[in-house]
Amino acid sequence: MLEIFGTEINLGPIWLTLEVAAITTLVLLVVGTPLAWWMAQMRSSNKVFLEALVALPLVLPPTVLGFYLLIIFNPTGPVTEFLRFFGFEGQLTFSKTGLVIGSVIYSLPFAVQPLMHAFEAIPQRLLDAAATLRAGVLDRFFSVVLPLSQRGFLVAATLTFAHTVGEFGVVLMVGGNIPGETRMVSIDIFDHVESLEYDQAHILSAMMLVFALVVLMLVYGLNRRFGVKVG
Amino acid sequence: MLEIFGTEINLGPIWLTLEVAAITTLVLLVVGTPLAWWMAQMRSSNKVFLEALVALPLVLPPTVLGFYLLIIFNPTGPVTEFLRFFGFEGQLTFSKTGLVIGSVIYSLPFAVQPLMHAFEAIPQRLLDAAATLRAGVLDRFFSVVLPLSQRGFLVAATLTFAHTVGEFGVVLMVGGNIPGETRMVSIDIFDHVESLEYDQAHILSAMMLVFALVVLMLVYGLNRRFGVKVG
Amino acid sequence: ETANIAVAANFTKTIEAVGKVFEKETGHHVKFSFGPTGKLYAQIRNGAPFDAFFGADERRPKKTIEDGNGVADSYFVYAQGQIVLYSAKFPVKDQPLDVLKAAEFNHLAVANPKTAPYGERAVSYLKSKGLYDGVKSKIVNGESIAHAFQYVVTRNAEIGFVAMSQVVDPQSPVYGKGQYWVVPQTDYKPINQGALITKRGKDNEAVKAFMKFIKTPKAIEIIKQFGYNVS
Amino acid sequence: MQNKPMMHGYLKLKLGEFELDSGDFSLDLDGVTVLFGRSGSGKSTLLRAMSGLDKRTQGILVVNGKIWQEGSRRMAPQARNIGFVFQDAALFPHMTVRQNLNYGMKRLPKGVAELSDAEFNEIVSRVGIADKLDRAVTYLSGGERQRVAIARALLSRPDILCMDEPLSALDWRSKSELLALIEDVVAAYKIPLLYITHSPAEVERLADRVVFMHDGKIETVETLQEALARPDSPLFAEEGVVSVLEGLSMPMEAGLHPVVMGEDRLWLSDLSELTQKAVRVRVLARDVSIALSDPKDLSIINHFKTTICELIPKGEHRTLVRLLMADGQKLFAEVTNHSAERLHLRVGKTVFALIKSVAVTE
Amino acid sequence: MQNKPMMHGYLKLKLGEFELDSGDFSLDLDGVTVLFGRSGSGKSTLLRAMSGLDKRTQGILVVNGKIWQEGSRRMAPQARNIGFVFQDAALFPHMTVRQNLNYGMKRLPKGVAELSDAEFNEIVSRVGIADKLDRAVTYLSGGERQRVAIARALLSRPDILCMDEPLSALDWRSKSELLALIEDVVAAYKIPLLYITHSPAEVERLADRVVFMHDGKIETVETLQEALARPDSPLFAEEGVVSVLEGLSMPMEAGLHPVVMGEDRLWLSDLSELTQKAVRVRVLARDVSIALSDPKDLSIINHFKTTICELIPKGEHRTLVRLLMADGQKLFAEVTNHSAERLHLRVGKTVFALIKSVAVTE
Ligand SMILES: Nc1ncnc2c1ncn2[C@@H]1O[C@H](COP(=O)(O)OP(=O)(O)OP(=O)(O)O)[C@@H](O)[C@H]1O
Ligand SMILES: Nc1ncnc2c1ncn2[C@@H]1O[C@H](COP(=O)(O)OP(=O)(O)OP(=O)(O)O)[C@@H](O)[C@H]1O
Ligand SMILES: [Mg+2]
Ligand SMILES: [Mg+2]
């Protein structure tokens, strides 16, 4: 609890939000990178289909997406059953896991699209050069592709992170708004607005904006300092 | 009205959604392109600040963003007063204008980030070559920069379009969910869910998904066919 | 004449049914905009073109009048919500209190007590019966009563306090499935849903007619059919 | 009264550790000016600075009386009417070869007529890309890209042409075809050309003047004659000293072109039709031998009676002999010290210069 | 029993309208193999196909008994232990010069020792980039990039080196320094080299064998001797016919190197210390004159008594004379028809060949 201008602010949701956003970003970079690379390399017409598929989570309103996630991830549904088979205990919804899964799905396009774009822009001749210097596929990826798509990663990471922070519909739907467990700051602000506690809403919003501004400026600043321009 | 599997579907919100999404995409490309270009060219440290600023709309939950837009575009507020001064009549909120303004602001980062990324990847020597062939700044932009950032435009346009189609919080807040005027399909689905008309919700969602899949595949397919690889 | 009426989301279906009859009988036209009550309040406060406001509680409609945005003497209670305890798994019909006491479920869905009167009444009911502490850790908050209901329908929560209107509707996905127990009206403060004519609708004949119509026995009959009380 | 076309100024450009600092320079803008210097000496940087392609350029540059650069204010490159062939071609990857060529042609300044189709076709076929016009440029070979870049610049009808090693990736035949083309275009349209190359042969063939660069500085600007007259000229570093002789070409006799130089005749076995009357021929000093008497039973056909006017020890057991021809032109011969001693070469002595092979430069 | 290192196969690669169709070929993998052909003839494409850099390659390729390509199955390029210097350098833009160099050194196969610091420093300073090691590569000049690319490939200690016009953007001094370096490295580490160039001088200096390409096909594979023995060899297209003579170099006398060829002595005025005993010298046919008697008062020091064994009319009023030297080596002289008639040159006649200048090739 924090008091600002005589208004009490609960910091819990803020920390939770940052945690979920960070985990989501991490997961999406880890999952999205091979996916984007694979798609960037694809030449078949499946590529078009995959590209469209990846963009789909954007098309459904988050609350609706959340609704379907509720259906898919329900504790007696096939997904949970499947995970149970591998020793998973517990429930996918109403937990941090659920929040992360929901955010990951919802933000997928923001991670994959810029990454793919960045990967496609890497000149083939540099990969050729690396191959003749005995770098295998993975080695090439880490030593040439990754550093040269820095800007793409930055875009992907900031879009994903910011988007998860501001995410509302999906986490609201899947999370269960349990104070201290799944109440993210976006829901918190919304609740304040709904119950006419505008002061709290204003303060929380301002905090998030300032915080985001600082973080983003730091990230972009670092990138500008250490960035490489290809081409 | 359309009947599918014995369920009545009102197509109005779908058309409205497509219209708003198309206008938003158009506006964002028109507005975002010079902004992204200007930012891509910037060398000063303001750039970092601007980049962060552009990403900000992502950080606020859409409903909260909508809430602030509602306050800012209030018919007695300064923005409307300012526009009145130039002969503007009517209201910025609760109208299609409001929907577009809200969506434009909310989707700004999705347009500007990929465009900026694409612009920054254009090799300086090509611009130099164009300059020595007597192309002025604008001419260079249209004849070299635009075609070479095709992929960036594609990413920007699809992210923006899809995001506007799936937008819910902002349009609900700024639009007011007035049937036939500002009821977008995302809200419509949500209303159906609220009133337990799950069939309609499922059908509408499926329609949107299929439609989006087809459109996206078309767009990506065309791009693949006519795309250029730089570098 | 046409009236734009803002209606709390939980009343969506009911008022549409009433509206149909009203339009047939009077030749007036009504357009309903649905949304969370707090949001509707904020919209009206910021110049939304609504002629009447049907809230989900008494507080926000009354506050609208206090703000000077409503016609002072137009306020009345148009319906009272009824809480039921629903479960597809537990025998809530016969031993509701035992089930709650045993708390053998993972999740108990309740509307957010902070923003939804249904939730607030459910929580205070639990508290008055001394059951709250036992189930506190199992509670998941739906943002609205509809959302709480979705938790139950999708089986993410095995049990939940929902609205009577949601279980008696023949179109409801739980209609005739599972068990529900109507919480005695005497055990909680009535959930009065208040309505009013806004300043904008002061001279709108359609609104006046509708407000009159909704108090007729014919309308009350419909409202009761949907599971609400009218006193 | 019209002034001679000129470019003069003083350009500075700091790039990381490298600093271009041209010093005051002044160039006649007619014919071909070659920038010559070792790799990394700043040739490309200077040419870019002259063309206004680098914003960080400082200094002053005045071209034909117009101010192109003053302090850090520069005229935009597109306003300078410059054609530029970049070291790496810089073709537009989203266009076909034809679209690349058209790019400049569609942007001619007012009053400049577009080239006719015949002229277009001639340039394109001489550059050797006529069969590649509708190909995408992405997969052209190294040499093909350079050829397209050259054609693109020529077709844009600039007031000044700048070329940065345009022929480096070409085989000699393409090279000599393109050199001929460049010469023709420069002559026909009177476009002054600024040209970077590492090849002395190209310098001797094309240059009217040479800008020698070293370490970011312009060392000297010399006419080709001056540059060739210096025995220590950097141009000679590779092939050794070269003399360039001027004369008038005459109609062919018995498969040989006589070139008249005063009383002497130089017989050229050059194949090409010589269109010009005044020709310039290039003789490597090591291709010139000295005989004390006029040898008769020798396959060498060019024998000139000359006077030794200077003996320059070159070190490494070599002597450079400067010979005065009958018409006053200077001719260098390189002999070993051993030969010089054997033949008792002294200043003032009359000897016969035997020239085995000769190349026409212009 | 170990087989001679060999590469043989048949490679096909269709790229748009262009089709590489090598035909059966077989190359000894020792020393230097040069790919020679006009711009666009498919040299780069063939080298890429041999290195496994193009997935669309078809055919068969066997190197030292190992199968590198069979049908469309190819061994990955990184498994082939090939070093490649690309036509456009292809440096990693996100690394400094040093990091570019280290890239290959950090990825040596097991059992191959890293080069010592001394060796590293030697290569780097001979390539001429010792002072640029910690610079970003983005702003290197054209020649500097090529030099870094060469060093990078040399330092990665490949089993086979491939170079695609590695010296095209360099001034002649850097060129000859790097040629010497490449020769040394190839000799010291016994790395076979596949080399693309447009310069016959580089071919003659480096090549052990030459692969002539035309229109996507391998026309012939010849040893340098064979390639030079053909008067119509494409190598001669630029400078005319060349003879390459072999002999033994002796200690210097009076600033000249005698090279013994049977009874004859060829005097080289070449400056360089000749480390090798067996040398190969290159004589342009147009640098050889013919005299009927042994001229005495002439600065030309190399006079050989020879017999005319063939007169080849070359058209354009020229005759190519094939001369037989005392030790049986062949020497070409080019004279005008006019001279040939004047001197009554006939097969079997004994004449004196005068060689003005001579270059050492190896
Ligand atoms: N933007 C830059 N930042 C730092 N150094 C630079 C930059 N641009 C060029 N240089 C350096 O300036 C020097 C001159 O470069 P320039 O390209 O003008 O050489 P050049 O004479 O054209 O050489 P080459 O014949 O190899 O093309 C080089 O050493 C190069 O590394
Ligand atoms: N991917 C491709 N698609 C279509 N054509 C191609 C492709 N790659 C190369 N070519 C064509 O194949 C031909 C041979 O190219 P290559 O690069 O092998 O020539 P090269 O002999 O190396 O020429 P240069 O000496 O000019 O570098 C060229 O005409 C080129 O345009
Ligand atoms: Mg250069
Ligand atoms: Mg090539």
mmCIF file of N, CA and C and ligand atoms in Angstrom, chain D residues 141-142, chain E residues 44 87 164-165, ligand 4:
data_model
loop_
_atom_site.group_PDB
_atom_site.id
_atom_site.type_symbol
_atom_site.label_atom_id
_atom_site.label_comp_id
_atom_site.label_asym_id
_atom_site.label_seq_id
_atom_site.Cartn_x
_atom_site.Cartn_y
_atom_site.Cartn_z
ATOM 1 N N SER D 141 25.209 -10.603 -62.218
ATOM 2 C CA SER D 141 26.584 -10.878 -61.774
ATOM 3 C C SER D 141 27.258 -9.555 -61.457
ATOM 4 N N GLY D 142 28.402 -9.636 -60.784
ATOM 5 C CA GLY D 142 29.111 -8.431 -60.366
ATOM 6 C C GLY D 142 29.334 -7.457 -61.516
ATOM 7 N N SER E 44 31.201 -17.169 -60.696
ATOM 8 C CA SER E 44 30.757 -17.092 -59.303
ATOM 9 C C SER E 44 29.760 -18.202 -59.012
ATOM 10 N N GLN E 87 32.890 -11.917 -53.622
ATOM 11 C CA GLN E 87 33.120 -10.778 -54.508
ATOM 12 C C GLN E 87 32.846 -9.452 -53.792
ATOM 13 N N ASP E 164 36.666 -15.124 -54.877
ATOM 14 C CA ASP E 164 35.926 -14.578 -56.003
ATOM 15 C C ASP E 164 36.367 -13.127 -56.226
ATOM 16 N N GLU E 165 37.244 -12.933 -57.184
ATOM 17 C CA GLU E 165 37.775 -11.603 -57.490
ATOM 18 C C GLU E 165 38.160 -10.846 -56.225
HETATM 19 MG MG MG F 4 31.175 -13.091 -60.296
#
